[in-house]
mmCIF file of C-alpha atoms in Angstrom:
data_model
loop_
_atom_site.group_PDB
_atom_site.id
_atom_site.type_symbol
_atom_site.label_atom_id
_atom_site.label_comp_id
_atom_site.label_asym_id
_atom_site.label_seq_id
_atom_site.Cartn_x
_atom_site.Cartn_y
_atom_site.Cartn_z
ATOM 1 C CA MET A 1 111.589 189.991 96.097
ATOM 2 C CA LYS A 2 112.295 186.405 95.142
ATOM 3 C CA ARG A 3 112.926 183.819 97.809
ATOM 4 C CA LYS A 4 116.006 181.729 97.430
ATOM 5 C CA ASN A 5 115.616 178.005 97.703
ATOM 6 C CA HIS A 6 118.487 176.304 99.482
ATOM 7 C CA LEU A 7 119.126 172.707 98.609
ATOM 8 C CA ILE A 8 120.615 170.773 101.462
ATOM 9 C CA LEU A 9 122.388 167.570 100.587
ATOM 10 C CA ILE A 10 122.622 164.958 103.291
ATOM 11 C CA LEU A 11 125.312 162.380 102.764
ATOM 12 C CA VAL A 12 124.264 159.057 104.155
ATOM 13 C CA ILE A 13 126.852 156.354 104.566
ATOM 14 C CA PRO A 14 124.761 153.207 104.860
ATOM 15 C CA PHE A 15 127.504 150.864 105.965
ATOM 16 C CA SER A 16 131.135 150.479 106.828
ATOM 17 C CA LEU A 17 133.340 147.562 105.886
ATOM 18 C CA PHE A 18 136.098 145.653 107.621
ATOM 19 C CA SER A 19 139.375 145.948 105.710
ATOM 20 C CA GLU A 20 140.957 143.310 107.981
ATOM 21 C CA PRO A 21 139.268 139.922 108.430
ATOM 22 C CA GLN A 22 136.979 139.689 111.459
ATOM 23 C CA PHE A 23 136.147 136.299 112.984
ATOM 24 C CA PHE A 24 133.065 135.390 114.996
ATOM 25 C CA GLY A 25 132.121 132.096 116.667
ATOM 26 C CA GLY A 26 131.437 130.511 120.033
ATOM 27 C CA ASN A 27 132.379 132.073 123.347
ATOM 28 C CA ASN A 28 135.337 129.739 123.701
ATOM 29 C CA LEU A 29 138.959 129.362 122.605
ATOM 30 C CA GLY A 30 138.838 126.043 120.776
ATOM 31 C CA SER A 31 138.649 125.120 117.122
ATOM 32 C CA ASP A 32 136.209 122.556 115.686
ATOM 33 C CA GLU A 33 133.337 125.026 115.583
ATOM 34 C CA MET A 34 131.326 127.031 113.106
ATOM 35 C CA VAL A 35 133.042 130.365 112.393
ATOM 36 C CA LEU A 36 131.887 133.499 110.594
ATOM 37 C CA LYS A 37 134.608 135.320 108.666
ATOM 38 C CA ILE A 38 133.865 138.867 107.452
ATOM 39 C CA GLU A 39 136.256 140.637 105.086
ATOM 40 C CA GLU A 40 135.416 143.758 103.087
ATOM 41 C CA SER A 41 131.861 143.203 101.808
ATOM 42 C CA LYS A 42 131.850 139.402 101.946
ATOM 43 C CA ALA A 43 131.013 136.885 104.647
ATOM 44 C CA LEU A 44 131.770 133.177 104.928
ATOM 45 C CA TYR A 45 130.252 130.908 107.588
ATOM 46 C CA TYR A 46 132.141 127.604 107.747
ATOM 47 C CA PHE A 47 133.307 124.761 109.986
ATOM 48 C CA ASN A 48 136.794 125.445 111.375
ATOM 49 C CA GLY A 49 138.045 121.891 111.701
ATOM 50 C CA GLU A 50 138.025 118.495 110.074
ATOM 51 C CA GLY A 51 135.029 117.889 107.820
ATOM 52 C CA ASP A 52 133.619 118.120 104.324
ATOM 53 C CA GLY A 53 133.064 121.907 104.450
ATOM 54 C CA CYS A 54 129.445 121.680 103.335
ATOM 55 C CA ARG A 55 127.910 123.362 106.364
ATOM 56 C CA GLY A 56 127.459 127.116 106.368
ATOM 57 C CA PHE A 57 126.957 129.823 103.780
ATOM 58 C CA LEU A 58 128.377 132.630 101.674
ATOM 59 C CA ALA A 59 126.862 136.119 101.810
ATOM 60 C CA MET A 60 127.338 139.780 101.043
ATOM 61 C CA PHE A 61 127.872 141.927 104.120
ATOM 62 C CA SER A 62 127.162 145.514 105.116
ATOM 63 C CA LYS A 63 127.138 147.343 108.434
ATOM 64 C CA GLN A 64 124.987 150.210 109.645
ATOM 65 C CA GLY A 65 125.656 151.319 113.203
ATOM 66 C CA ASP A 66 125.377 148.238 115.408
ATOM 67 C CA ASN A 67 123.479 146.339 112.709
ATOM 68 C CA PHE A 68 125.247 143.673 110.653
ATOM 69 C CA ILE A 69 123.299 142.939 107.473
ATOM 70 C CA PHE A 70 123.741 139.781 105.388
ATOM 71 C CA THR A 71 122.227 139.533 101.901
ATOM 72 C CA GLU A 72 122.511 137.236 98.877
ATOM 73 C CA VAL A 73 122.970 134.343 101.279
ATOM 74 C CA LYS A 74 123.787 131.009 99.606
ATOM 75 C CA SER A 75 124.622 127.540 100.909
ATOM 76 C CA ASN A 76 128.323 126.609 100.844
ATOM 77 C CA CYS A 77 127.722 123.336 99.013
ATOM 78 C CA ASP A 78 124.981 123.677 96.431
ATOM 79 C CA GLU A 79 124.699 127.498 96.354
ATOM 80 C CA LYS A 80 121.029 127.168 97.227
ATOM 81 C CA LYS A 81 119.561 130.556 98.092
ATOM 82 C CA MET A 82 118.960 131.103 101.799
ATOM 83 C CA LYS A 83 117.066 133.760 103.717
ATOM 84 C CA ASP A 84 118.769 137.131 104.252
ATOM 85 C CA PHE A 85 119.288 138.041 107.903
ATOM 86 C CA LYS A 86 120.404 140.792 110.263
ATOM 87 C CA CYS A 87 122.442 140.750 113.489
ATOM 88 C CA VAL A 88 122.809 143.312 116.261
ATOM 89 C CA ASN A 89 126.060 143.835 118.160
ATOM 90 C CA GLU A 90 125.623 143.442 121.927
ATOM 91 C CA LYS A 91 127.803 143.315 125.061
ATOM 92 C CA ASP A 92 128.110 140.285 127.340
ATOM 93 C CA THR A 93 128.804 141.565 130.846
ATOM 94 C CA GLN A 94 129.071 138.048 132.309
ATOM 95 C CA SER A 95 131.588 136.527 129.887
ATOM 96 C CA LEU A 96 135.155 135.663 130.903
ATOM 97 C CA ILE A 97 136.450 135.298 127.345
ATOM 98 C CA PHE A 98 134.910 137.588 124.693
ATOM 99 C CA SER A 99 132.936 140.747 125.414
ATOM 100 C CA ASP A 100 131.002 141.477 122.191
ATOM 101 C CA PHE A 101 128.633 139.228 120.287
ATOM 102 C CA LEU A 102 126.151 139.281 117.422
ATOM 103 C CA ARG A 103 122.550 138.327 118.138
ATOM 104 C CA CYS A 104 121.024 137.385 114.785
ATOM 105 C CA ASP A 105 117.398 137.099 113.720
ATOM 106 C CA ASN A 106 118.100 133.585 112.380
ATOM 107 C CA ASN A 107 118.985 132.473 115.959
ATOM 108 C CA LEU A 108 122.772 132.597 115.513
ATOM 109 C CA ILE A 109 124.827 133.885 118.450
ATOM 110 C CA LEU A 110 128.365 134.771 117.331
ATOM 111 C CA TYR A 111 131.114 136.180 119.558
ATOM 112 C CA ASN A 112 133.685 138.600 118.142
ATOM 113 C CA LYS A 113 137.026 136.803 118.521
ATOM 114 C CA SER A 114 138.946 140.107 118.554
ATOM 115 C CA LYS A 115 137.000 141.560 121.522
ATOM 116 C CA LYS A 116 138.488 139.861 124.554
ATOM 117 C CA VAL A 117 137.329 140.591 128.082
ATOM 118 C CA ILE A 118 139.751 142.942 129.807
ATOM 119 C CA GLU A 119 141.597 142.212 133.055
ATOM 120 C CA ASN A 120 140.252 142.581 136.597
ATOM 121 C CA GLN A 121 136.578 141.930 135.888
ATOM 122 C CA ASN A 122 134.730 139.963 138.562
ATOM 123 C CA ARG A 123 132.908 137.021 137.036
ATOM 124 C CA ASN A 124 131.140 133.822 138.032
ATOM 125 C CA TYR A 125 132.150 130.609 136.266
ATOM 126 C CA TYR A 126 129.822 127.687 136.990
ATOM 127 C CA GLY A 127 129.259 129.015 140.513
ATOM 128 C CA ILE A 128 132.919 129.872 141.177
ATOM 129 C CA GLU A 129 133.868 133.497 141.771
ATOM 130 C CA ALA A 130 136.878 134.569 139.694
ATOM 131 C CA VAL A 131 138.659 137.612 138.285
ATOM 132 C CA THR A 132 139.540 137.856 134.598
ATOM 133 C CA LEU A 133 143.133 138.084 133.337
ATOM 134 C CA GLY A 134 142.617 139.306 129.764
ATOM 135 C CA LEU A 135 143.463 136.016 128.002
ATOM 136 C CA LYS A 136 147.187 135.956 128.807
ATOM 137 C CA SER A 137 149.517 133.456 127.170
ATOM 138 C CA GLY A 138 151.271 130.920 129.339
ATOM 139 C CA ILE A 139 152.849 127.482 129.461
ATOM 140 C CA ALA A 140 152.624 124.369 131.643
ATOM 141 C CA THR A 141 155.917 123.946 133.518
ATOM 142 C CA SER A 142 155.039 120.392 134.563
ATOM 143 C CA ASN A 143 152.574 117.653 133.648
ATOM 144 C CA LEU A 144 149.488 119.309 135.034
ATOM 145 C CA LYS A 145 146.120 117.953 136.231
ATOM 146 C CA TYR A 146 143.303 119.798 134.478
ATOM 147 C CA ARG A 147 140.198 119.933 136.660
ATOM 148 C CA GLU A 148 136.520 120.792 136.456
ATOM 149 C CA LYS A 149 136.726 122.936 139.613
ATOM 150 C CA PRO A 150 139.555 124.536 141.673
ATOM 151 C CA ASP A 151 139.655 121.559 144.021
ATOM 152 C CA LEU A 152 141.975 118.539 144.295
ATOM 153 C CA GLN A 153 138.924 116.262 144.591
ATOM 154 C CA SER A 154 137.358 117.618 141.392
ATOM 155 C CA LYS A 155 137.012 115.558 138.204
ATOM 156 C CA THR A 156 139.878 115.729 135.719
ATOM 157 C CA PHE A 157 139.626 116.261 131.980
ATOM 158 C CA THR A 158 140.610 113.515 129.555
ATOM 159 C CA CYS A 159 143.361 114.755 127.227
ATOM 160 C CA TYR A 160 144.829 113.462 123.967
ATOM 161 C CA PHE A 161 147.912 114.888 122.274
ATOM 162 C CA THR A 162 149.664 113.903 119.058
ATOM 163 C CA ASN A 163 152.106 116.821 119.003
ATOM 164 C CA THR A 164 154.094 115.829 122.092
ATOM 165 C CA GLU A 165 157.592 114.354 121.835
ATOM 166 C CA ASP A 166 156.975 112.122 124.839
ATOM 167 C CA GLU A 167 156.292 108.702 123.292
ATOM 168 C CA LYS A 168 154.863 107.419 126.597
ATOM 169 C CA ILE A 169 151.808 109.685 126.280
ATOM 170 C CA LYS A 170 151.693 110.472 122.565
ATOM 171 C CA GLU A 171 148.325 109.520 121.024
ATOM 172 C CA LYS A 172 147.129 108.089 124.345
ATOM 173 C CA GLU A 173 144.311 109.179 126.659
ATOM 174 C CA ILE A 174 145.779 110.928 129.701
ATOM 175 C CA ASN A 175 144.297 112.905 132.594
ATOM 176 C CA PHE A 176 146.728 115.826 132.538
ATOM 177 C CA ILE A 177 148.106 118.573 130.317
ATOM 178 C CA PRO A 178 151.650 117.657 129.195
ATOM 179 C CA LYS A 179 154.605 119.790 130.247
ATOM 180 C CA ASP A 180 155.435 122.663 127.854
ATOM 181 C CA THR A 181 151.885 122.825 126.469
ATOM 182 C CA ASN A 182 150.874 126.380 125.553
ATOM 183 C CA LEU A 183 147.977 127.770 127.587
ATOM 184 C CA THR A 184 145.571 130.662 127.420
ATOM 185 C CA ILE A 185 145.075 131.927 130.971
ATOM 186 C CA ILE A 186 141.529 133.229 131.354
ATOM 187 C CA ALA A 187 140.934 133.970 135.049
ATOM 188 C CA LYS A 188 141.993 133.118 138.594
ATOM 189 C CA THR A 189 140.291 132.482 141.910
ATOM 190 C CA LEU A 190 139.754 135.425 144.240
ATOM 191 C CA GLU A 191 141.894 133.857 146.966
ATOM 192 C CA GLU A 192 145.065 131.786 147.164
ATOM 193 C CA TYR A 193 144.987 128.145 148.259
ATOM 194 C CA THR A 194 147.567 125.996 150.037
ATOM 195 C CA ILE A 195 148.446 122.589 148.579
ATOM 196 C CA GLY A 196 151.206 120.815 150.490
ATOM 197 C CA ASP A 197 153.918 123.421 150.995
ATOM 198 C CA LYS A 198 152.771 125.490 148.004
ATOM 199 C CA ARG A 199 150.465 128.488 148.129
ATOM 200 C CA ASN A 200 148.983 129.973 144.942
ATOM 201 C CA PHE A 201 145.820 130.784 143.036
ATOM 202 C CA TRP A 202 143.888 128.329 140.914
ATOM 203 C CA TYR A 203 143.806 129.466 137.296
ATOM 204 C CA LEU A 204 141.128 128.900 134.677
ATOM 205 C CA VAL A 205 142.951 127.987 131.468
ATOM 206 C CA PHE A 206 142.542 126.483 128.030
ATOM 207 C CA PRO A 207 145.363 124.412 126.477
ATOM 208 C CA SER A 208 146.365 124.899 122.852
ATOM 209 C CA SER A 209 144.182 122.529 120.830
ATOM 210 C CA ASP A 210 143.044 121.493 117.377
ATOM 211 C CA SER A 211 141.256 118.517 115.813
ATOM 212 C CA TYR A 212 143.987 116.132 117.049
ATOM 213 C CA ASN A 213 145.104 117.688 120.333
ATOM 214 C CA GLY A 214 143.146 118.839 123.353
ATOM 215 C CA CYS A 215 141.157 117.973 126.460
ATOM 216 C CA LEU A 216 137.556 116.986 127.087
ATOM 217 C CA LEU A 217 135.454 116.861 130.239
ATOM 218 C CA LYS A 218 133.252 113.838 129.687
ATOM 219 C CA ASN A 219 129.468 114.318 129.923
ATOM 220 C CA SER A 220 129.860 118.087 130.183
ATOM 221 C CA LYS A 221 129.741 121.145 127.934
ATOM 222 C CA GLN A 222 132.510 122.815 129.967
ATOM 223 C CA LYS A 223 135.576 123.443 127.791
ATOM 224 C CA GLU A 224 137.822 125.401 130.155
ATOM 225 C CA GLY A 225 139.380 123.947 133.287
ATOM 226 C CA TRP A 226 141.333 124.763 136.438
ATOM 227 C CA VAL A 227 145.024 124.233 137.187
ATOM 228 C CA PHE A 228 147.077 125.091 140.267
ATOM 229 C CA GLY A 229 149.172 128.202 139.666
ATOM 230 C CA GLU A 230 152.431 126.797 141.006
ATOM 231 C CA TYR A 231 152.892 124.826 137.784
ATOM 232 C CA ILE A 232 152.231 127.398 135.092
ATOM 233 C CA LYS A 233 154.194 130.370 133.819
ATOM 234 C CA SER A 234 152.451 133.346 132.260
ATOM 235 C CA ASP A 235 153.673 136.127 130.003
ATOM 236 C CA LYS A 236 153.707 139.386 131.921
#
């Protein structure tokens, strides 16, 4: 009696591709930063802002499980060959903004801009207890002081806007967010506060910004700030 040999074929799919562009960068909402764009089997790492565009690289991309693999890496400017590298997708359980990030073996840390932190997560922001709001859209209903901490005595950000119609503040340094500025609402304090005859939460927000419009807290890396909730309106 002859034994039958059974040939078993195992189909291995080594990677999956993104059909829609995926963007990765810092764990913040601003521009003027290095951004990784992945689309299909290609990757581009570039500066998203004003500049000569020479920083960064081009690469071929593949994905296997939680591993992001970058090969044929070349400099953006002179196409000089660079070292291939690999990244692993991880979760950030302390973030208020984005939940997933890539930890790469070339020391890059890149947050997935499509993976926002969901609502009602307790977080600590520079020592302040807060609850996340899922990056809601909102607007300033008044000229609005933008502060380092949820406290009237806290330092204010310095702001500069060119896109306002108010000629009194256009292209001038100011210490508030102008009325009608679009906001991203990140989190709020755990408790309400009373200011004058108003009672509301303090909200951690980020105003719409680009290379010519935005706010800066001098001598600090903090990019987000606090505003009193009585003077903002959020999308439900």
